[in-house]
CSV table of C-alpha atoms in Angstrom, one decimal:
chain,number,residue,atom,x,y,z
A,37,UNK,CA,30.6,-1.8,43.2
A,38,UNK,CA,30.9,-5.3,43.1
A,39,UNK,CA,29.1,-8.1,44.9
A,40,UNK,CA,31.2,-11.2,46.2
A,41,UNK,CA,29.4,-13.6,43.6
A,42,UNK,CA,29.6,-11.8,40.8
A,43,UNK,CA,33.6,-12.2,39.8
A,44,UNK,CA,32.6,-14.8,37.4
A,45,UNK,CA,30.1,-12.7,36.0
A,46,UNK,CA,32.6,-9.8,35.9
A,47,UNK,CA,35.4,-11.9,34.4
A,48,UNK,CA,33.2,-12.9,31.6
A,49,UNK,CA,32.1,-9.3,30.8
A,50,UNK,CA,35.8,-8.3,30.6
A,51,UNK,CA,36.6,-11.0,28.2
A,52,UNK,CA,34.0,-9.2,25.8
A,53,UNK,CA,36.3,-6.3,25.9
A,54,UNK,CA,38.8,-7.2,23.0
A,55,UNK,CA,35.9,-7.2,20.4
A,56,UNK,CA,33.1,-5.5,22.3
A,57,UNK,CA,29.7,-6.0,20.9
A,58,UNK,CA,27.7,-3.0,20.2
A,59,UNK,CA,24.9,-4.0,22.3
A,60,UNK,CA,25.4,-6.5,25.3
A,61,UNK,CA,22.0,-8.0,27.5
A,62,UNK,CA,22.4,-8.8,31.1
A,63,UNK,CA,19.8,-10.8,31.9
A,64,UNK,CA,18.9,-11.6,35.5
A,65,UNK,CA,17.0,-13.2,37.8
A,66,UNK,CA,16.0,-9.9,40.5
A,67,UNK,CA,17.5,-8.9,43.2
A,68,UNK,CA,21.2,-10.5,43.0
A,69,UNK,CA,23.1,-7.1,42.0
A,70,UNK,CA,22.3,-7.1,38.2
A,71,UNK,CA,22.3,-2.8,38.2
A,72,UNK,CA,25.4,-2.7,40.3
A,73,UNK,CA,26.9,-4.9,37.9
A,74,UNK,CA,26.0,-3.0,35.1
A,75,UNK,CA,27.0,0.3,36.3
A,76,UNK,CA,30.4,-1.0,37.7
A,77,UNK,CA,31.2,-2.5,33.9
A,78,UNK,CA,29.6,1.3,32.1
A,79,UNK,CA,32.3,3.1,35.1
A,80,UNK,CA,34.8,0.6,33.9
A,81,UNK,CA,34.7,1.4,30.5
A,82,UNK,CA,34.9,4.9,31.0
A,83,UNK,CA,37.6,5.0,33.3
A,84,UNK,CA,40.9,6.8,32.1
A,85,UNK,CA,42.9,5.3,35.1
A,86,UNK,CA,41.5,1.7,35.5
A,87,UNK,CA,42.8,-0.6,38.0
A,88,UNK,CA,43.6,-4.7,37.7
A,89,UNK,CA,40.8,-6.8,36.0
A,90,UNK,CA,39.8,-3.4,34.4
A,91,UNK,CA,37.8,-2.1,37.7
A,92,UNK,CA,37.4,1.6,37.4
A,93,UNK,CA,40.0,3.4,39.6
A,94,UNK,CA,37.3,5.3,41.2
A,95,UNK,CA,39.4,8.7,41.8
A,96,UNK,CA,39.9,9.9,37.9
A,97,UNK,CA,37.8,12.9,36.5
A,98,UNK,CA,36.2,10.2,34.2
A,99,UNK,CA,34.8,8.2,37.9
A,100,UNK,CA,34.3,11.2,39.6
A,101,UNK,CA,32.0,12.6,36.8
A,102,UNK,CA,30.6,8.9,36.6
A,103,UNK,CA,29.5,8.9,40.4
A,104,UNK,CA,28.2,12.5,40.3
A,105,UNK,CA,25.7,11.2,37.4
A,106,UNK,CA,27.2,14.1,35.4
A,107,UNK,CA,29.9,12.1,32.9
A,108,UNK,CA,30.0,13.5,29.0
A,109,UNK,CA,30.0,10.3,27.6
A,110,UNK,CA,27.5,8.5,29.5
A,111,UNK,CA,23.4,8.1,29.7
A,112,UNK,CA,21.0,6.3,31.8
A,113,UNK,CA,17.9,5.7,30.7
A,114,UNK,CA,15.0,4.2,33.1
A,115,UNK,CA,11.8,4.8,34.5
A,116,UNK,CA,10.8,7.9,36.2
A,117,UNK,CA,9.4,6.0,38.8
A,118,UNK,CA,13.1,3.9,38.9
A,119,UNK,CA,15.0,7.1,38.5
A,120,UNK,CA,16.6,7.1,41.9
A,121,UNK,CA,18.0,3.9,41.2
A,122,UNK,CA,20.5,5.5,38.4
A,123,UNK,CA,22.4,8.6,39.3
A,124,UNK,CA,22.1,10.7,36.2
A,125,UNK,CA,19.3,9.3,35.4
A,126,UNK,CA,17.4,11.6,38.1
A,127,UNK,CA,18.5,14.8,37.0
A,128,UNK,CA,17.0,13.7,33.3
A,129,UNK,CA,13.7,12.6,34.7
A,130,UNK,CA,13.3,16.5,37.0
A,131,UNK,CA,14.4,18.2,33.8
A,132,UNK,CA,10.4,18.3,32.5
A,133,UNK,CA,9.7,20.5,35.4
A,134,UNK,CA,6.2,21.3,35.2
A,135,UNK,CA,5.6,18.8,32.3
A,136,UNK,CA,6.5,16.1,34.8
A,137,UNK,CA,3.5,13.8,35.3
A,138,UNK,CA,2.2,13.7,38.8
A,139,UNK,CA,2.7,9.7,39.0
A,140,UNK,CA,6.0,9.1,37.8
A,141,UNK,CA,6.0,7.1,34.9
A,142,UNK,CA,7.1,2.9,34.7
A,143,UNK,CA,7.8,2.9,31.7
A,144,UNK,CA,10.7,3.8,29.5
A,145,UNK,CA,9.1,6.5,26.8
A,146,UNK,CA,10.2,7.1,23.4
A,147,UNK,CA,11.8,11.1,24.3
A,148,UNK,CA,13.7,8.9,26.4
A,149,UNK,CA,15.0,6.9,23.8
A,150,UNK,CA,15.2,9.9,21.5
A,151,UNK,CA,17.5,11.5,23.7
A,152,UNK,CA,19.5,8.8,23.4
A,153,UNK,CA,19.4,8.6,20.0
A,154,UNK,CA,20.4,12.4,19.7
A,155,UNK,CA,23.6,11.5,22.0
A,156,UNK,CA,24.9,8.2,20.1
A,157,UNK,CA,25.2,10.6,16.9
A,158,UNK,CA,27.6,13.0,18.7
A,159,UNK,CA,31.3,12.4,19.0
A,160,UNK,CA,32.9,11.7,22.2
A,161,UNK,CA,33.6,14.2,25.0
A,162,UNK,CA,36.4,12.2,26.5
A,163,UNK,CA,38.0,10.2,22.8
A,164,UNK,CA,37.2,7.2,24.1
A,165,UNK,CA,33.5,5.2,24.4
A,166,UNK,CA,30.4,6.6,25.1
A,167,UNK,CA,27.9,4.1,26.8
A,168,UNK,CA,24.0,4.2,27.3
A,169,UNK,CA,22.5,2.0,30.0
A,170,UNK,CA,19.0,1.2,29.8
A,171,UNK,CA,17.3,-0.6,32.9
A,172,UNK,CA,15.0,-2.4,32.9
A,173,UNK,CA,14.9,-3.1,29.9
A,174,UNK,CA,11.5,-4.6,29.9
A,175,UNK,CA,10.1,-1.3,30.5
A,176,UNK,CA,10.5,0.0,27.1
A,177,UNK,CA,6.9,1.0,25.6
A,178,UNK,CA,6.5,-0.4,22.0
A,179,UNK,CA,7.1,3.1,20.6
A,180,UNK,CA,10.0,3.1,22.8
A,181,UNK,CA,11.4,0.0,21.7
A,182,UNK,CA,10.9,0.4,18.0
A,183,UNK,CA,12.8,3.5,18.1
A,184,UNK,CA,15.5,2.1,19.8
A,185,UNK,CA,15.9,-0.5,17.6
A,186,UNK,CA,16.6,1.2,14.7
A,187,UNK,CA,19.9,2.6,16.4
A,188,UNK,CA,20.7,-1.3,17.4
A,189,UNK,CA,20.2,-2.3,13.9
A,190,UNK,CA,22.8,0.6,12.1
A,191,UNK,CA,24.7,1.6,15.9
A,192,UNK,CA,27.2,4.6,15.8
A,193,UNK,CA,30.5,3.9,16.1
A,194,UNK,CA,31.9,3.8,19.4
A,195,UNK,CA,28.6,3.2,21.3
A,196,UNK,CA,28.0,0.4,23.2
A,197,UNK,CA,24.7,-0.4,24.4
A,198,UNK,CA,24.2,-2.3,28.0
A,199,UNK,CA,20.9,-3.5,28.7
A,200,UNK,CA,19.6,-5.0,31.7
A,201,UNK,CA,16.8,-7.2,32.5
A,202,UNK,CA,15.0,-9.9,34.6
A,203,UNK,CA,12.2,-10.8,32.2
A,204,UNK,CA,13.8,-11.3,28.5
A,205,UNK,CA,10.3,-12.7,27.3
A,206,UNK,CA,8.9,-9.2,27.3
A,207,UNK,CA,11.5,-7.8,25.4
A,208,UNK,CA,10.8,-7.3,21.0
A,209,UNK,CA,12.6,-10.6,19.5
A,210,UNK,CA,13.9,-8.2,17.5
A,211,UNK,CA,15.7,-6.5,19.7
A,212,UNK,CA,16.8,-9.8,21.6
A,213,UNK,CA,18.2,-10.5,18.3
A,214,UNK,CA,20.7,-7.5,18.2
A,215,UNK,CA,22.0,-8.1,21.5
A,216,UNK,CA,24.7,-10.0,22.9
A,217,UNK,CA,23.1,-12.0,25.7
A,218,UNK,CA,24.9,-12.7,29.2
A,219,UNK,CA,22.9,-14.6,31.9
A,220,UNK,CA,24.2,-13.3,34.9
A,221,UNK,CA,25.3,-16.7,37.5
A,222,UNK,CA,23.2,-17.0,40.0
A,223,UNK,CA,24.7,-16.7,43.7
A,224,UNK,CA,25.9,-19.6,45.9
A,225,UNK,CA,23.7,-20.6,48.7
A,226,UNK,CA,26.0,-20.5,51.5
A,227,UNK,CA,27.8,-17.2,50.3
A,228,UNK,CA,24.4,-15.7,49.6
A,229,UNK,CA,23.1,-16.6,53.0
A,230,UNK,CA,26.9,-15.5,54.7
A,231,UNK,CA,26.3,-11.7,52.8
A,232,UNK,CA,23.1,-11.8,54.1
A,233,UNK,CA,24.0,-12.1,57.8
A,234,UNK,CA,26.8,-9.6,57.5
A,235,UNK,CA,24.2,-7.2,56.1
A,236,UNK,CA,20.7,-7.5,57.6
A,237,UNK,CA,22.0,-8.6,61.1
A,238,UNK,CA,20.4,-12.3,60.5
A,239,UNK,CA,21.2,-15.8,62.4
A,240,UNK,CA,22.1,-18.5,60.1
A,241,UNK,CA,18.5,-20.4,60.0
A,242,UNK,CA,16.7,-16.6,59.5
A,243,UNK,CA,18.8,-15.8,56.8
A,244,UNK,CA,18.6,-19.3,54.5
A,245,UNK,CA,14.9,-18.5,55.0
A,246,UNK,CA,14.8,-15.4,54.0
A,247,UNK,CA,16.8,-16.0,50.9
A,248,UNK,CA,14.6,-19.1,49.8
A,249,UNK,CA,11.7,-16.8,50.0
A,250,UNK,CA,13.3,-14.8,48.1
A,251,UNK,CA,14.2,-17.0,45.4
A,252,UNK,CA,18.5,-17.5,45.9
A,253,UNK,CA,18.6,-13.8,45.5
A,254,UNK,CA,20.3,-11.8,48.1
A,255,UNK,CA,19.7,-8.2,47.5
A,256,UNK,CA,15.6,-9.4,47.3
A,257,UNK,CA,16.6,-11.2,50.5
A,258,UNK,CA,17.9,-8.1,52.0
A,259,UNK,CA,14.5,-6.7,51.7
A,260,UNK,CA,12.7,-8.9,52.3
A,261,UNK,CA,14.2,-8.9,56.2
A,262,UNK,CA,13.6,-5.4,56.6
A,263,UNK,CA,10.4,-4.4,59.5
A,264,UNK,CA,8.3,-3.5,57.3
A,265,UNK,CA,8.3,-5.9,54.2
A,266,UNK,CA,8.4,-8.8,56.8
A,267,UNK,CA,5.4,-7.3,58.9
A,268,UNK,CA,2.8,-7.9,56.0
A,269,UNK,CA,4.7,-10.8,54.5
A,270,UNK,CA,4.7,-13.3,57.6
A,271,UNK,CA,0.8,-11.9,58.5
A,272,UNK,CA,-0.1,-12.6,54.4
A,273,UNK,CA,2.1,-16.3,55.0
A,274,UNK,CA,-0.2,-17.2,57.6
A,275,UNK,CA,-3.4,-16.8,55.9
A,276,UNK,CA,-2.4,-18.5,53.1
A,277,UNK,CA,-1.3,-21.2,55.5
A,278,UNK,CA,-5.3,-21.6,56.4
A,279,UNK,CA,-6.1,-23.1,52.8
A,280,UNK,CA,-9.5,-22.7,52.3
A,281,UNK,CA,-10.6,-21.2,55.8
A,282,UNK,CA,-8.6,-17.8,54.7
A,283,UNK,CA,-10.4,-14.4,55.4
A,284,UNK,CA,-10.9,-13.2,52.0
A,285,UNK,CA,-12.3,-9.4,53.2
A,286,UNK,CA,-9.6,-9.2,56.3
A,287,UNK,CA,-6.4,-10.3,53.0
A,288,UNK,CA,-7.7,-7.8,51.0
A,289,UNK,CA,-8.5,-4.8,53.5
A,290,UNK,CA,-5.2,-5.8,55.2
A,291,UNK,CA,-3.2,-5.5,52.0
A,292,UNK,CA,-4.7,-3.3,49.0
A,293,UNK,CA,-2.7,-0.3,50.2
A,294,UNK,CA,0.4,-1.5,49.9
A,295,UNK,CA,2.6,-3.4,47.1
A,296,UNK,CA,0.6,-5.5,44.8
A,297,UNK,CA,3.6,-7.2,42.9
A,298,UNK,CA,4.6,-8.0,46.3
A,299,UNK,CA,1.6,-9.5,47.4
A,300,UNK,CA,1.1,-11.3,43.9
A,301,UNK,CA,4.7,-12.4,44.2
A,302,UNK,CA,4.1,-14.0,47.5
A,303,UNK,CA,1.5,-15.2,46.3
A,304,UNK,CA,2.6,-16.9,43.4
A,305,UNK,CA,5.5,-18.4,45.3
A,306,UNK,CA,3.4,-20.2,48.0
A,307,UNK,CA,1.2,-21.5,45.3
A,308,UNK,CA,4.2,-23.0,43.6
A,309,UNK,CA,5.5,-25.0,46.7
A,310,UNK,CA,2.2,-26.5,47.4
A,311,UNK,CA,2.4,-27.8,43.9
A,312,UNK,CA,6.3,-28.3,44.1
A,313,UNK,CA,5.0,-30.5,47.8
A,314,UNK,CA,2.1,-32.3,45.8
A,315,UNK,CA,4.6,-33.6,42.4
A,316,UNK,CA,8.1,-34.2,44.4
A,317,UNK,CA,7.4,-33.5,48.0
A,318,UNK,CA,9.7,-30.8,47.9
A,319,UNK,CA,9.9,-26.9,49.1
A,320,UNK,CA,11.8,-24.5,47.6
A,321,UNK,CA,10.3,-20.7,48.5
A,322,UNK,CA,8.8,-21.7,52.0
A,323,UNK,CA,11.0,-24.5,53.8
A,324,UNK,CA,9.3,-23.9,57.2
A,325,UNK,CA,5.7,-24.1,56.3
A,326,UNK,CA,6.1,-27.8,54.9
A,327,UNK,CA,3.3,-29.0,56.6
A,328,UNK,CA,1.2,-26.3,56.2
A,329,UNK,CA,1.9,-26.7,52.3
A,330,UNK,CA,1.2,-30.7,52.5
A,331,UNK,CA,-2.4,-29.6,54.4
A,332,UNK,CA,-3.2,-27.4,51.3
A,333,UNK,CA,-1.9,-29.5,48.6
A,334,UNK,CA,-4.1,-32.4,49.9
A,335,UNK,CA,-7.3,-30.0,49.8
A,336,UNK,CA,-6.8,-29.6,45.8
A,337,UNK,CA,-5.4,-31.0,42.7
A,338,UNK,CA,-2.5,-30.0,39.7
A,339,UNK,CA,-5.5,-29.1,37.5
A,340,UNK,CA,-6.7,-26.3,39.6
A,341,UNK,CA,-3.4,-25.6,41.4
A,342,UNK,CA,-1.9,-24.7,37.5
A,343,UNK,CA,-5.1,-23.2,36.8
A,344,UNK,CA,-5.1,-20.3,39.1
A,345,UNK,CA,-1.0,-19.8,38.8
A,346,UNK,CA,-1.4,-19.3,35.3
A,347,UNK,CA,-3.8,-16.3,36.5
A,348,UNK,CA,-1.6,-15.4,39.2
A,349,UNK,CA,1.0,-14.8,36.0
A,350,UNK,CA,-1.5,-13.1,34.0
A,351,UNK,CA,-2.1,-10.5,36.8
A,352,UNK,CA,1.6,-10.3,37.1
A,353,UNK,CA,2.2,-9.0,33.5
A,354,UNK,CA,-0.3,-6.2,34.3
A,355,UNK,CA,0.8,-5.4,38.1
A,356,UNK,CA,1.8,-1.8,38.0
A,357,UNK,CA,-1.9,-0.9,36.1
A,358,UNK,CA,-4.2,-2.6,38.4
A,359,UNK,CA,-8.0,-0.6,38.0
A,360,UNK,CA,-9.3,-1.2,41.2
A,361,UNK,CA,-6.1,-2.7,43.7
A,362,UNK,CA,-9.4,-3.9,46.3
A,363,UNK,CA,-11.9,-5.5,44.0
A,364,UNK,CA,-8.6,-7.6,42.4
A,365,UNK,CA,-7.2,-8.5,45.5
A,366,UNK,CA,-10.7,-9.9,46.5
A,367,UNK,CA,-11.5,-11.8,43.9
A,368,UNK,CA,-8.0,-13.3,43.8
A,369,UNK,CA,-8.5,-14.3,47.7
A,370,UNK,CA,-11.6,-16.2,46.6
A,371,UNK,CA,-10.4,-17.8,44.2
A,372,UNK,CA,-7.4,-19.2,46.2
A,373,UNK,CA,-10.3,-19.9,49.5
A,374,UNK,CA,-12.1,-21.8,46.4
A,375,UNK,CA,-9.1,-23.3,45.1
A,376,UNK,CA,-8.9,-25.4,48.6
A,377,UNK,CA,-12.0,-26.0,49.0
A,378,UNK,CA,-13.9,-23.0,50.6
A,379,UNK,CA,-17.4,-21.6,50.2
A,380,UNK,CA,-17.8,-19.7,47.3
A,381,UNK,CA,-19.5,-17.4,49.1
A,382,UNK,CA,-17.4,-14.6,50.8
């Protein structure tokens, strides 16, 4: 399955084909179709029947076993929290049984990697390629990721290696080193926002909003517009909106049961247009809360604006292992009622 901005993308990946590098990175920004992408290419690869530009024919054994998750020739490798993302991939992370921990994991684990290791020795089912995806890539564990660099350093002969992520800086530089990076193009405004009616059911002026709070990225986008993700979202916008009047216990009650990356993300994002608004009078996440944005930016400074983003980030990089989601979420709050120029006192 392809998106329609990602021919470009595809066209690039086919021109690889004549001398295919062992390992090949897709790096992404989220949500603009970077796993579709991926497993469209793996599919093509595979395919015994291909069609023009090399997409898979999608009626040969080789697709049919593909689709099923059950192809000879191909693994998945990803999160067991992430596992219903990658048919295949699911059947791996059930096959514990018992030994299966009760919170599925988020990261990739080194059995994983073994496993993979195991398969790139063997010869293929099918005499063609055999092909591992790993997503995200990020997710590797440092065990993880030192194992599978050893296979990236001496790979097996007719492996290739497709890995996928949206934040490169956490990956070894080792392991950057023995890839073959692709940065995937980002989509086009007005064919992102177009897709985006077509699929969530959006006016023009909802849609373009919805995909600048996203970030350009229409799968995020599509998301994003969904009951419940906008339900929190717009009631989180407009507390943020009160600057330094915002109810710190209400934010926090209100939101530590649900999705703390997205509420960090959201966060992060308004934080960055009130700077954006104070340096170059400009919006980019939040085009409709301009003024809003200018009332908060004139209530602080860059000092402390870039200040408590750089916290924002350092929550970020330890999102999915928060120790108390309440407490966090509280103190965050006051520091952003603070940051404006609210009591320090809850």
């Amino acid at each position: 399955m392809l998106y329609p901005w990602q021919s470009q993308d595809w066209t690039r990946l086919n021109d690889l084909r004549a001398q295919m590098p062992h390992a090949l990175l897709l790096q992404a920004v989220p949500g603009i179709g970077e796993l579709a992408l991926a497993r469209t290419f793996a599919q093509g690869l595979l395919c015994e029947s291909p069609r023009d530009n090399h997409l898979p024919c999608g009626t040969c054994a080789a697709c049919q076993w593909f689709v099923s998750g059950n192809h000879p020739d191909f693994r998945a490798i990803c999160p067991e929290a992430l596992a219903e993302s990658l048919p295949g991939a699911e059947a791996r992370a059930d096959a514990d049984g018992d030994k299966k921990p009760k919170t599925p994991s988020k990261e990739i684990k080194i059995e994983q990697v073994r496993e993979v290791i195991d398969f790139a020795s063997l010869g293929s089912h099918r005499q063609g390629r055999r092909v591992v995806l790993l997503y995200p890539a990020e997710a590797l564990n440092v065990h993880a990721a030192n194992a599978l660099l050893k296979t990236l350093e001496e790979p097996p002969e007719g492996v290739v290696f497709l890995l996928v992520t949206t934040q490169p800086d956490r990956l070894l530089p080792t392991i950057l080193s023995r890839c073959r990076r692709l940065v995937l193009t980002r989509p086009d405004g007005a064919q992102a926002t177009q897709w985006l009616m077509g699929e969530a059911g959006l006016d023009a002026a909802t849609a373009a909003a919805t995909l600048a709070e996203a970030g350009g990225a229409p799968l995020a986008a599509r998301s994003l517009a969904s009951p419940e993700e906008r339900g929190w979202r717009d009631w989180l916008v407009g507390q943020l909106a009160q600057g330094g009047a915002i109810d710190v216990f209400a934010c926090a009650e209100q939101l530590h049961k649900g999705s703390l990356p997205g509420v960090l993300e959201t966060l992060q994002r308004w934080c960055f247009d009130v700077l954006a608004e104070r340096m170059a009078g400009t919006v980019r996440f939040f085009p409709g809360q301009a003024q809003a944005l200018r009332r908060c930016g004139d209530a602080t400074d860059d000092v402390r604006l870039l200040g408590f983003l750089r916290e924002l980030a350092q929550q970020r990089q330890v999102q999915n292992h928060p120790l108390n989601t309440r407490v966090l979420l509280e103190a965050l709050f006051l520091q952003y009622k603070q940051l404006f120029g609210g009591p320090a006192s809850l």
